[in-house]
Coordinates of C-alpha atoms and ligand atoms in Angstrom, one line a residue:
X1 CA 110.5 86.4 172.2
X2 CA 110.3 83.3 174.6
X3 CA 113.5 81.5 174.8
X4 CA 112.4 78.4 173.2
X5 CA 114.5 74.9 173.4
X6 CA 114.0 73.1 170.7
X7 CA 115.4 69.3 170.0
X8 CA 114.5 68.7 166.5
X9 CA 114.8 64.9 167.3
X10 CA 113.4 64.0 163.7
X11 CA 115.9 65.5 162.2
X12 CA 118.9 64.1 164.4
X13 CA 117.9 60.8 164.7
X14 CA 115.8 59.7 160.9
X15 CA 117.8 59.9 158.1
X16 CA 117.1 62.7 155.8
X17 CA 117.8 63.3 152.0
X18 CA 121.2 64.4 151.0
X19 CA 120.3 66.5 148.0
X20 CA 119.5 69.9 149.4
X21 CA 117.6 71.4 146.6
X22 CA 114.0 72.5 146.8
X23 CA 113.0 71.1 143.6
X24 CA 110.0 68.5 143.2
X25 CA 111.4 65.0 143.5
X26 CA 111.1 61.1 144.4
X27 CA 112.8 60.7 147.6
X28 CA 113.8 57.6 148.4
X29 CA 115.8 56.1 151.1
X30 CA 114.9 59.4 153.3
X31 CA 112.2 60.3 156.1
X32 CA 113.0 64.5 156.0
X33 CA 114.7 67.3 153.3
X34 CA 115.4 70.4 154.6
X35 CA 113.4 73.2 152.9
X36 CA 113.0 76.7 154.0
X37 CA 110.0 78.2 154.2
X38 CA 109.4 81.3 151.1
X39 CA 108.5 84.4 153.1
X40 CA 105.3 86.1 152.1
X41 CA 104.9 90.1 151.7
X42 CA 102.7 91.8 154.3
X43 CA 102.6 88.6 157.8
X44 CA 99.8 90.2 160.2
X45 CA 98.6 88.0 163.1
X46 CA 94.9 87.7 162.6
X47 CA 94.2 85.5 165.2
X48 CA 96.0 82.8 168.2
X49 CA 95.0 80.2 170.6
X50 CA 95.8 81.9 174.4
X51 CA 96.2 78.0 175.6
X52 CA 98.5 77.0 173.2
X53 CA 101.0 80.4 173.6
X54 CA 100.5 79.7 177.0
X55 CA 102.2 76.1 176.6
X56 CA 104.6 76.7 174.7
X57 CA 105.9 80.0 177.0
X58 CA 104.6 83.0 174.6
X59 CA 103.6 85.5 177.0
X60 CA 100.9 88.5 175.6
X61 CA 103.9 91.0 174.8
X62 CA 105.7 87.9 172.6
X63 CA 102.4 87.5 170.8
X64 CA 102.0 91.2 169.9
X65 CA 105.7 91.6 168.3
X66 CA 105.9 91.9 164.9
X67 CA 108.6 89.2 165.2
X68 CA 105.6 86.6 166.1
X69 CA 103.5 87.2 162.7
X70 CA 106.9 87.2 160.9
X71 CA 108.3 83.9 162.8
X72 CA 104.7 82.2 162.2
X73 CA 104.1 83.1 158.5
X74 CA 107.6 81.8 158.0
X75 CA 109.8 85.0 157.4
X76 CA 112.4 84.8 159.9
X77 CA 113.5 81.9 161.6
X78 CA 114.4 81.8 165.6
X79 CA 117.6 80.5 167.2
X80 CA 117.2 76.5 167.5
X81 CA 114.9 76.3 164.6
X82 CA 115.5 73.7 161.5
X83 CA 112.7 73.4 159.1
X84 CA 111.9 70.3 157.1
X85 CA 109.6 68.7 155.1
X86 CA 108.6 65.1 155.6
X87 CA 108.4 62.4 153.4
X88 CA 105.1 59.9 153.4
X89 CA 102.9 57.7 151.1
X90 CA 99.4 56.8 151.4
X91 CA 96.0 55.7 150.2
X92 CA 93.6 58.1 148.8
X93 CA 89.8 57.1 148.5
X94 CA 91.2 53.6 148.5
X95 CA 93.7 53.5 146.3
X96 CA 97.7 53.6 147.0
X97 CA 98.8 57.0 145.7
X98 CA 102.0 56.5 146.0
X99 CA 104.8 59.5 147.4
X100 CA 102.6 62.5 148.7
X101 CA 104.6 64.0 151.3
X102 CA 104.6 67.1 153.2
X103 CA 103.7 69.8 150.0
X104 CA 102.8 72.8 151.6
X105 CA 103.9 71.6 155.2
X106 CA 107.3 73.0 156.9
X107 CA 107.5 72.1 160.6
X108 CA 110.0 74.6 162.2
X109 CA 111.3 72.8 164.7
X110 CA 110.0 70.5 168.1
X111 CA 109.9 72.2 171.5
X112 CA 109.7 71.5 174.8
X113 CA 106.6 72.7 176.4
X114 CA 106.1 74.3 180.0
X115 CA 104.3 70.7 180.3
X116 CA 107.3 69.0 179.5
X117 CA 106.0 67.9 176.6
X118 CA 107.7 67.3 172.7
X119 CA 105.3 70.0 170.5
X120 CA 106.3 70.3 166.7
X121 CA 105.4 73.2 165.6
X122 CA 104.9 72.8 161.4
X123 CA 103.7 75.8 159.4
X124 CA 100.9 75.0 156.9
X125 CA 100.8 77.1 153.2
X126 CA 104.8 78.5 153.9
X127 CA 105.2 77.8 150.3
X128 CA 107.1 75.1 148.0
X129 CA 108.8 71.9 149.2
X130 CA 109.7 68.8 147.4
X131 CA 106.6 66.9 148.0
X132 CA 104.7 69.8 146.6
X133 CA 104.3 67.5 143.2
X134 CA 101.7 69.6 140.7
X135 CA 100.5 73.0 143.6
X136 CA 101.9 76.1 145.1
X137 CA 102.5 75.2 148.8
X138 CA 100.4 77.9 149.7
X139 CA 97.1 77.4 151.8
X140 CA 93.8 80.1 151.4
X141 CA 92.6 81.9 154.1
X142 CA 89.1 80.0 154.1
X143 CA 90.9 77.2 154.8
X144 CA 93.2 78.0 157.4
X145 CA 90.4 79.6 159.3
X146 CA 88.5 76.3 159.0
X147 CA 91.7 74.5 160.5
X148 CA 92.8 77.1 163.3
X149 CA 89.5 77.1 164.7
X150 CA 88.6 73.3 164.3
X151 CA 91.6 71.9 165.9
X152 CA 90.8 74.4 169.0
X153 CA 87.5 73.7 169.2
X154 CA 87.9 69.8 168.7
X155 CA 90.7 70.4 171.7
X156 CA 88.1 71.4 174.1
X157 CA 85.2 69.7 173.1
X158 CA 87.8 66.6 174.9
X159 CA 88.7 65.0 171.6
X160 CA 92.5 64.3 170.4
X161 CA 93.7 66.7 167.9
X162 CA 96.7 68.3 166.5
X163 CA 96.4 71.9 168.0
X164 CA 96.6 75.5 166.1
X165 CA 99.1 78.4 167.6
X166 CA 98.6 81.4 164.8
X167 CA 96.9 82.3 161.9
X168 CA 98.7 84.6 159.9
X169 CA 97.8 86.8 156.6
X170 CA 100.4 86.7 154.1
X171 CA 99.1 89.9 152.3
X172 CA 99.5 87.7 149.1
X173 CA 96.8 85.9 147.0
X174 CA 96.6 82.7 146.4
X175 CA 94.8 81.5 142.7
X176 CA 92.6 78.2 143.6
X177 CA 89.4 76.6 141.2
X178 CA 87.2 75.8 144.5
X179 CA 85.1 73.3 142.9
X180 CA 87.3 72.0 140.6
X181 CA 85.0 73.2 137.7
X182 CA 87.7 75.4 135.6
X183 CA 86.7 79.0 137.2
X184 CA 89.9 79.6 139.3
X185 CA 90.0 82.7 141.3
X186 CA 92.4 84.8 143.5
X187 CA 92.0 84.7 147.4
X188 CA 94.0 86.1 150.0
X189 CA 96.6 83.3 151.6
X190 CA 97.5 82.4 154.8
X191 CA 99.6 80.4 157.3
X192 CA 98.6 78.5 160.1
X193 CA 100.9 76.9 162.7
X194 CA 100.2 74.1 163.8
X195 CA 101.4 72.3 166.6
X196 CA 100.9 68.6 167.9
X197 CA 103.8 65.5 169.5
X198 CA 104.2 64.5 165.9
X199 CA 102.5 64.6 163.0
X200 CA 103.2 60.9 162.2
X201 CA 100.7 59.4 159.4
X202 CA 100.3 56.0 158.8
X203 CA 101.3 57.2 155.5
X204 CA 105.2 57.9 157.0
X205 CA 105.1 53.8 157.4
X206 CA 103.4 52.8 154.2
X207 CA 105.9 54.7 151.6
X208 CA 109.3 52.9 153.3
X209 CA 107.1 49.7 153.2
X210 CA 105.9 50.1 149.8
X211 CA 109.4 50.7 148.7
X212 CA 110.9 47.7 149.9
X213 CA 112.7 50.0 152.3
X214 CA 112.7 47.8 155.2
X215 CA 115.4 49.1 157.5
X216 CA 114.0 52.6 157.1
X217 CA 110.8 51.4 158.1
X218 CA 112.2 49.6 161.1
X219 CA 114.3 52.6 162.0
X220 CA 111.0 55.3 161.9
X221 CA 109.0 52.2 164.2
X222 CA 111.5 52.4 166.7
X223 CA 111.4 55.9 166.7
X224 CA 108.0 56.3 167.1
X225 CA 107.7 53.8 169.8
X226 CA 110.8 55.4 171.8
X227 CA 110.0 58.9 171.6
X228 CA 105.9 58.9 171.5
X229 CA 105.1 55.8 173.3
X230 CA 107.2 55.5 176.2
X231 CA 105.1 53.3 178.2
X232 CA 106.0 50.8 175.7
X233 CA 109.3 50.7 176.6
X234 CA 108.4 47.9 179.4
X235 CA 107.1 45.6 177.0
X236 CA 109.5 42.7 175.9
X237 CA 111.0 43.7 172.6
X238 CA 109.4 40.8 170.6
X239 CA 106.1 42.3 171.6
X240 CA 107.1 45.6 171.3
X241 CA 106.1 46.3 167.8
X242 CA 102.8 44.2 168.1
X243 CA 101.8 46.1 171.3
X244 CA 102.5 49.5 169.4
X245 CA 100.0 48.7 166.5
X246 CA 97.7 47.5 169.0
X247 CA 97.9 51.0 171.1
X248 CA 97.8 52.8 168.0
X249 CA 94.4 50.4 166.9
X250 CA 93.2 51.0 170.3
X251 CA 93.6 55.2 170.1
X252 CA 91.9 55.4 166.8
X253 CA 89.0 53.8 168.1
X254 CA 88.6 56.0 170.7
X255 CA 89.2 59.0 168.1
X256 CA 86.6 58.1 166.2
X257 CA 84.1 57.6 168.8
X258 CA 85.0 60.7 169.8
X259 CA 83.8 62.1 166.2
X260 CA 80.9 60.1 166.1
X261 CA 79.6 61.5 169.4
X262 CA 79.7 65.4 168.6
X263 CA 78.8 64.5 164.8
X264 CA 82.3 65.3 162.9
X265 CA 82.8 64.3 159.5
X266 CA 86.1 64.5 159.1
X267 CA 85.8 64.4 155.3
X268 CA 88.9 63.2 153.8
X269 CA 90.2 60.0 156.1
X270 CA 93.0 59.2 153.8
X271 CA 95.7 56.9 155.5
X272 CA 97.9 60.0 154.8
X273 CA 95.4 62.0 156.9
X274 CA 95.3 59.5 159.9
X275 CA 97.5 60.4 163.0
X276 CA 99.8 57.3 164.6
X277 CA 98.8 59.1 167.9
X278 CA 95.3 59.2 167.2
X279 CA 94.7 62.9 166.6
X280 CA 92.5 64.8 164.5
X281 CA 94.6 65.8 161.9
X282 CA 94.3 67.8 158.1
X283 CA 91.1 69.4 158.5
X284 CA 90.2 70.0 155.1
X285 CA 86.6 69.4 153.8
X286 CA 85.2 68.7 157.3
X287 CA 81.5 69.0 158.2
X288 CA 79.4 68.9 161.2
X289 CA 76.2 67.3 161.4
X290 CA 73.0 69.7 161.7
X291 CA 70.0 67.5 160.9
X292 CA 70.9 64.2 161.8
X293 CA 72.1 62.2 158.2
X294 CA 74.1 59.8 158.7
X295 CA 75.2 59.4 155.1
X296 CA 76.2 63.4 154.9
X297 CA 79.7 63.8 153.7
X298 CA 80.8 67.4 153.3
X299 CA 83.2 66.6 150.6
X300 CA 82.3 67.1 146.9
X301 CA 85.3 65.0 145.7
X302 CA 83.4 62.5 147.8
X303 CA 79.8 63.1 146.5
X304 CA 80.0 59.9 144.3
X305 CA 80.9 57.0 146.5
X306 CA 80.7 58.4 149.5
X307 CA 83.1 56.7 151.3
X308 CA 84.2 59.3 153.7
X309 CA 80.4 59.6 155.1
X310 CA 79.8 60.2 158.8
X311 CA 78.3 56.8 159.4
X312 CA 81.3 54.8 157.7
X313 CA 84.2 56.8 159.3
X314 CA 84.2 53.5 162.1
X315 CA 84.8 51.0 159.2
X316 CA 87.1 53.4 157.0
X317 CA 89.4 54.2 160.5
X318 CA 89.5 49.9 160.1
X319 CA 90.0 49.6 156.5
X320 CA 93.0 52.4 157.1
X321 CA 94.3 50.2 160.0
X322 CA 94.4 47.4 158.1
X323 CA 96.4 49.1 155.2
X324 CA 99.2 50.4 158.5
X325 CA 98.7 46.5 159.5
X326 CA 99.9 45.5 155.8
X327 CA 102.9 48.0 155.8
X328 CA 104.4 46.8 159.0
X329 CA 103.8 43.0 158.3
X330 CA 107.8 42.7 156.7
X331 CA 108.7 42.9 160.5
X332 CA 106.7 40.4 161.7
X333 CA 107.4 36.5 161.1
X334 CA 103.5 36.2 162.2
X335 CA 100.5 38.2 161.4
X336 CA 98.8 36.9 164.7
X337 CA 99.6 40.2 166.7
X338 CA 98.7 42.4 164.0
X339 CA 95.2 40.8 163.5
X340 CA 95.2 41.3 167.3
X341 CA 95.3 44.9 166.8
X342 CA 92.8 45.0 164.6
X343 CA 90.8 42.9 166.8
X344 CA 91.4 45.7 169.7
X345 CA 90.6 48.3 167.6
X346 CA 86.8 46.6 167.2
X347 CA 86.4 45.7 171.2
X348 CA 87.6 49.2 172.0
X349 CA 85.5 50.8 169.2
X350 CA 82.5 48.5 170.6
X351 CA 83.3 49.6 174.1
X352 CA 83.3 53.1 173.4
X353 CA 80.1 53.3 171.8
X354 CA 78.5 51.7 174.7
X355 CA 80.2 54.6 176.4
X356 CA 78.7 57.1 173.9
X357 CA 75.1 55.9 174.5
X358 CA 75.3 55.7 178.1
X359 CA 76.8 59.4 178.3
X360 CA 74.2 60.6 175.5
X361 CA 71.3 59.3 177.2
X362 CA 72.4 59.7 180.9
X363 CA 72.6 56.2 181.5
X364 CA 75.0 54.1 184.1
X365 CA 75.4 51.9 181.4
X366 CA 74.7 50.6 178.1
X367 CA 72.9 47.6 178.3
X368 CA 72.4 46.0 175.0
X369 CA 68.5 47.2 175.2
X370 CA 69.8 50.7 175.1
X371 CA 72.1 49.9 171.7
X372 CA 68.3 49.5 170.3
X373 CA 67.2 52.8 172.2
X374 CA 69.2 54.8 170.5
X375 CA 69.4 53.2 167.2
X376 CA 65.6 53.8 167.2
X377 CA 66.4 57.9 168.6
X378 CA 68.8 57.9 165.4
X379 CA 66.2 56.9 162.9
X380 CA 64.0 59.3 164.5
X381 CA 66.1 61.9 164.3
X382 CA 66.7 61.2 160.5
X383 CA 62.7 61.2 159.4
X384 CA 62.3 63.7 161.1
X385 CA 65.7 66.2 159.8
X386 CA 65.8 66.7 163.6
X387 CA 69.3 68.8 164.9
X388 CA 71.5 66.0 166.4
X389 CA 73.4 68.7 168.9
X390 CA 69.8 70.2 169.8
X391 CA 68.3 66.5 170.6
X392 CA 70.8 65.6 173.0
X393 CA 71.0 69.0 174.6
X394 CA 67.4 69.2 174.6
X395 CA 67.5 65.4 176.3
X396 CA 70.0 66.5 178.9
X397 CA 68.6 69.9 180.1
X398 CA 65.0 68.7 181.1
X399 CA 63.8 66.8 183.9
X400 CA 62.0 63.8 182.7
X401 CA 58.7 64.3 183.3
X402 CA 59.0 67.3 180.9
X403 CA 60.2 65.5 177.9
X404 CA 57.4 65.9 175.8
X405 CA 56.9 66.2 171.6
X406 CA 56.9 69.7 172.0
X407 CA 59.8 70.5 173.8
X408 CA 61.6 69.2 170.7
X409 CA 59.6 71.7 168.6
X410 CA 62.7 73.6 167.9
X411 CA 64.8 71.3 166.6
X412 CA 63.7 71.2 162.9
X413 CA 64.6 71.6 159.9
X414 CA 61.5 70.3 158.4
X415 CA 57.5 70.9 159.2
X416 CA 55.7 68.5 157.3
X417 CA 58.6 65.7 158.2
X418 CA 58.8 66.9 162.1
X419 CA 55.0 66.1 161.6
X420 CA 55.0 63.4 160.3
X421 CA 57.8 61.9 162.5
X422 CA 55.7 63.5 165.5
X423 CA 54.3 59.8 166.6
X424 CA 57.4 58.1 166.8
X425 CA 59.3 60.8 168.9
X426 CA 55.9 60.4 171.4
X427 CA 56.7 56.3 171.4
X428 CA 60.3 56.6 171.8
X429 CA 59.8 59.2 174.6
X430 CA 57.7 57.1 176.6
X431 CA 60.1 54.1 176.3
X432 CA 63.1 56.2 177.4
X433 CA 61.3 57.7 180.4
X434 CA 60.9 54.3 181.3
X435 CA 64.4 53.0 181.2
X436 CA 65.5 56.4 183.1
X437 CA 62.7 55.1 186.0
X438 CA 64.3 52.2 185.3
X439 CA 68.0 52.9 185.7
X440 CA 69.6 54.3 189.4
X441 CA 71.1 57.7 188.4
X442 CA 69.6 60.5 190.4
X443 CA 68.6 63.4 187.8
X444 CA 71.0 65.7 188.9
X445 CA 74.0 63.0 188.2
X446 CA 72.4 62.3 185.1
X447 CA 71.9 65.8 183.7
X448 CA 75.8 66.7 185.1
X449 CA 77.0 64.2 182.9
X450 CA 74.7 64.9 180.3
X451 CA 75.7 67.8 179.9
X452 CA 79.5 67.0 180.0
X453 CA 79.3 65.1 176.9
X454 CA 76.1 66.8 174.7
X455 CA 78.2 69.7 173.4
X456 CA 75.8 72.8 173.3
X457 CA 78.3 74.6 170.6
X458 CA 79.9 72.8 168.0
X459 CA 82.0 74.7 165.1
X460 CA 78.8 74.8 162.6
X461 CA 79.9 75.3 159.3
X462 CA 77.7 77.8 158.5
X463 CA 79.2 80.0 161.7
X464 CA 82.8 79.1 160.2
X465 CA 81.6 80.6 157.1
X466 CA 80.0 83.7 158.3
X467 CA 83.7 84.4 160.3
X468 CA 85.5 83.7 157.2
X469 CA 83.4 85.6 154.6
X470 CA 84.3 89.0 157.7
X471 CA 88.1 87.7 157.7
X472 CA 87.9 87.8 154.1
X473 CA 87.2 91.4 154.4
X474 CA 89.9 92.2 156.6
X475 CA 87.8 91.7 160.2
X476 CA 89.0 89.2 162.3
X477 CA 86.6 89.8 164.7
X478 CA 84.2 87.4 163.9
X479 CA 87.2 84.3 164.2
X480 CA 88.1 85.4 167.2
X481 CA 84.4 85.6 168.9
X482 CA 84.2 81.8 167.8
X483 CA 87.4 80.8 168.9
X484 CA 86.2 82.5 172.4
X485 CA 82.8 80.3 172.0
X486 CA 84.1 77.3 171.1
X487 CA 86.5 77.5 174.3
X488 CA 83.8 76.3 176.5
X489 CA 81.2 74.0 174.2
X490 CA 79.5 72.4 177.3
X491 CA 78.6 75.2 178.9
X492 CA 75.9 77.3 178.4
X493 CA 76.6 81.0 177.6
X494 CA 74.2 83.4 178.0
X495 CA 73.8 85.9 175.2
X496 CA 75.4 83.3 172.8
X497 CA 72.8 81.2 171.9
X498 CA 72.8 82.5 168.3
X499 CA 76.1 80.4 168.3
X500 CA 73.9 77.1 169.3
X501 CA 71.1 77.9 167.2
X502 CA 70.1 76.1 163.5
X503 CA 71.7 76.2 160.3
X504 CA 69.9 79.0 158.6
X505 CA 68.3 78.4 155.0
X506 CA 70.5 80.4 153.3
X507 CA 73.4 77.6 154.7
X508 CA 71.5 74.6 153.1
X509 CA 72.7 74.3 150.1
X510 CA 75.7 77.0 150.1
X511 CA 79.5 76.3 149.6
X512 CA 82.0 76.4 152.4
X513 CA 78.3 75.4 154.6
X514 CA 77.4 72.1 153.2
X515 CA 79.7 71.8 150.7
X516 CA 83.2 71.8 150.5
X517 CA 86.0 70.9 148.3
X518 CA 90.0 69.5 148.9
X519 CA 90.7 73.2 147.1
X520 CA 92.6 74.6 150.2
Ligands
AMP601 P1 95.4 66.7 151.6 O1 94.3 66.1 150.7 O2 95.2 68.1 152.0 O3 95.6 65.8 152.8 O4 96.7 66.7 150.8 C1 97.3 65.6 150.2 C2 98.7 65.9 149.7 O5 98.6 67.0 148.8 C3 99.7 66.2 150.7 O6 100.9 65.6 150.3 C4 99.7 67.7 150.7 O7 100.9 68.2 151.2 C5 99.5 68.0 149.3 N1 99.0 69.3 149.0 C6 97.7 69.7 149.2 N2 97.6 71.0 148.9 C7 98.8 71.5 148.5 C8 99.3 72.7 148.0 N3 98.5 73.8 147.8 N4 100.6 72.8 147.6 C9 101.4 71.7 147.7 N5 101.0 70.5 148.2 C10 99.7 70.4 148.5
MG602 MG1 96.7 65.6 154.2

């Protein structure tokens, strides 16, 4: 296996809990307890990310060894290696839930890349720790599908994200109630490994805060700052703190745009489910938009209030800032810098949506005409249940003069509403064909960067589903043929088109396709 040199700074630096048992507990006072991870019967390596083995030094042979599925489902530990849990609070659909913790998370250790880089590497489903409150600690292998290929194919679609090394079979099942409607069944478990800088939540600042734990919380900020934001180091250290929340403001605006331009839903954006480094992070009941709705939520839990709604995930990432804003106020005498964070977050949000529109349309820029432009493409798109990935591919591939009503004809999900919408994509069209006359890109620029940012492939659910329901039955074949696809969404692939293709019928309405639960 690689020689690996892991500095488990976390763990040397934060203070951790003194009581070593893994029993269920409050922890108080501590940011870490030391749990081991339970080993699982039969590990087999179902699938890996080539990039991410590649950065972290695991060459083909190291990947093949039976001491790789045992290492990653959390079996045998390797020289350097100390796992931990970690300790963090947070809000939950709005309301402060208090201790939460890492409950089926066990990081193994942090590494130093072949970049240079920190990368923890945390195992997700290795079993009980003391934050694991009421479940198991175990993840199903639905779910760890959904999250090994996501965070790839978020990765190189360009957007932040924690990252995904393995995905492991335990050979043990794992009993779950998937919609939470008293039918629990057996599945077959799982273990990803996960890998990011830090899995840092806002939620690991709101607990200490919440507590009255000020020093802790001072002592996990410095931390941060020091080992994730070193460019911070040259600001004076009254500002230092301010200048953080402000980066970290700043990042999540830019994550979200991200989402909102390749039509993520992320599904659950609890402030324990939002990264201080502006990942992606816990993908749980995600969804990607087909037809264009910009209320869609692929979260049951969420099917009431939908708070967690693809449109609202600009205002919740906000809302979520505001509650990190409120936990680190007891070291500030003044909220001025943190309401100037918050104010960042909004001019960088704004900023980058210009940047969205001007890269979905081919634009030079976003003039506040073309805010209008595409609002109006939008509310096209939703009369007429129009594919949101297949407009904008659709928009960049042809030459303007050949943008007609018909060369959208494939893109529906509806007839009678693509009919009736039929007059207002003919009105749009003609306005947009002006403002391209209008505007000095030539079309080959224009259809170059086009296509750089209107993804052809995005992880569909329904194509997640269909690899998960083979995995299920013990071929991994299907996973990895996605993983492969999703490794190069902008371009296009020829005999892969299936891959870019509509949600079929039988995906409308099915589970793990539209709908999806927190039962992971
Ligand atoms: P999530 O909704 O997945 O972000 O999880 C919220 C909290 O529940 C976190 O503290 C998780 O560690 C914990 N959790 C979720 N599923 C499990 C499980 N199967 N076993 C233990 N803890 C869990
Ligand atoms: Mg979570």
């Amino acid at each position: 296996m690689a020689n690996l040199h892991f500095n488990n700074a976390f763990l040397r630096v934060l203070p951790g809990d003194p009581d070593g048992r893994n029993v269920v507990r409050e922890v108080r006072g501590a940011l870490w307890s030391e749990v081991m991870p339970t080993a699982v019967a039969a590990p087999r390596l179902l699938a890996y990310s080539p990039e991410m083995a590649a950065t972290l030094g695991f060459d083909d042979e190291a990947v093949a060894s039976a001491e790789f599925a045992e290492v990653f489902a959390g079996n045998r530990l390797l020289d350097g290696m100390r796992p931990y849990a970690s300790n963090y609070g947070g809000h939950q659909f709005g309301q402060w839930a208090g201790q939460l913790g890492d409950g089926r998370a066990i990081t193994l250790g942090t590494v130093i890349g072949s970049d240079g880089q920190d990368w923890e590497l945390q195992l997700k489903g290795a079993g009980k720790t003391p934050y694991s409150r009421h479940a198991d600690g175990r993840a199903v292998l639905r779910s760890s599908v959904r999250e090994f290929l996501c965070s790839e194919a978020m990765h190189h679609l360009g957007i932040p994200t924690t990252r995904a090394l393995s995905l492991v079979t335990t050979g043990e099942e794992v009993l779950r109630d998937m919609f939470y409607d008293g039918h629990p069944e057996m599945e077959p478990g799982a273990v990803v490994c996960r890998v990011a800088p830090s899995f840092l939540r806002f939620g690991h600042f709101e607990l200490p805060s919440a507590r009255s734990e000020v020093d802790l919380l001072r002592t996990l900020v410095d931390f941060a700052i020091g080992r994730h934001f070193p460019e911070l180091k040259a600001s004076p250290a009254e500002h230092r703190v301010g200048d953080w929340f402000a980066e970290v403001c700043r990042r999540t605006a830019r994550l979200v745009a991200g989402w909102m331009r390749v039509g993520f839903v992320h599904g659950v954006l609890n402030t324990d489910n939002m990264s201080i480094l502006g990942l992606t992070i816990d993908y749980g009941p995600y969804g990607w938009i087909d037809d264009y709705d910009p209320d869609f939520t692929p979260n049951t839990t969420d099917a009431q209030g939908r708070r967690y709604r693809f449109d609202w995930q600009p205002r919740v990432a906000y809302w979520n800032l505001t509650q990190l804003a409120r936990a680190l106020s007891p070291l500030f005498d003044d909220v001025a810098p943190l309401q100037a964070g918050l104010d960042a977050f909004a001019a960088t949000y704004a900023e980058a949506e210009r940047g969205n529109i001007a890269g979905k349309l081919g634009l030079s820029e976003c003039r506040d005409n073309d805010l209008v432009l595409m609002a109006d493409l939008r509310s096209w798109m939703q009369a007429a249940e129009a594919d949101m990935t297949m407009v904008f591919r659709t928009l960049s591939d042809l030459p303007a003069d050949a943008l007609t009503v018909d060369a959208f004809d494939d893109v529906h999900y509806d007839a009678a509403k693509r009919v009736a919408a039929a007059e207002q994509l003919q009105a749009w069209l003609r306005r947009y064909r002006q403002r391209l006359a209008d505007d000095p890109l030539d079309a080959t620029t224009r259809r170059d960067r086009m296509r750089a940012v209107n993804p052809k492939y995005i992880l569909r659910n329904w194509l997640a589903q269909r690899a998960i329901e083979r995995a299920q039955q013990g071929d991994p074949s299907g996973v990895l043929e996605l993983l492969d696809v999703m490794r190069h969404p902008y371009d296009d692939q020829p005999g892969r088109e299936a891959f870019a293709g509509k949600r079929p019928e039988w995906a409308r309405d099915r589970a793990g396709c539209s709908m999806l639960s927190c039962s992971s």
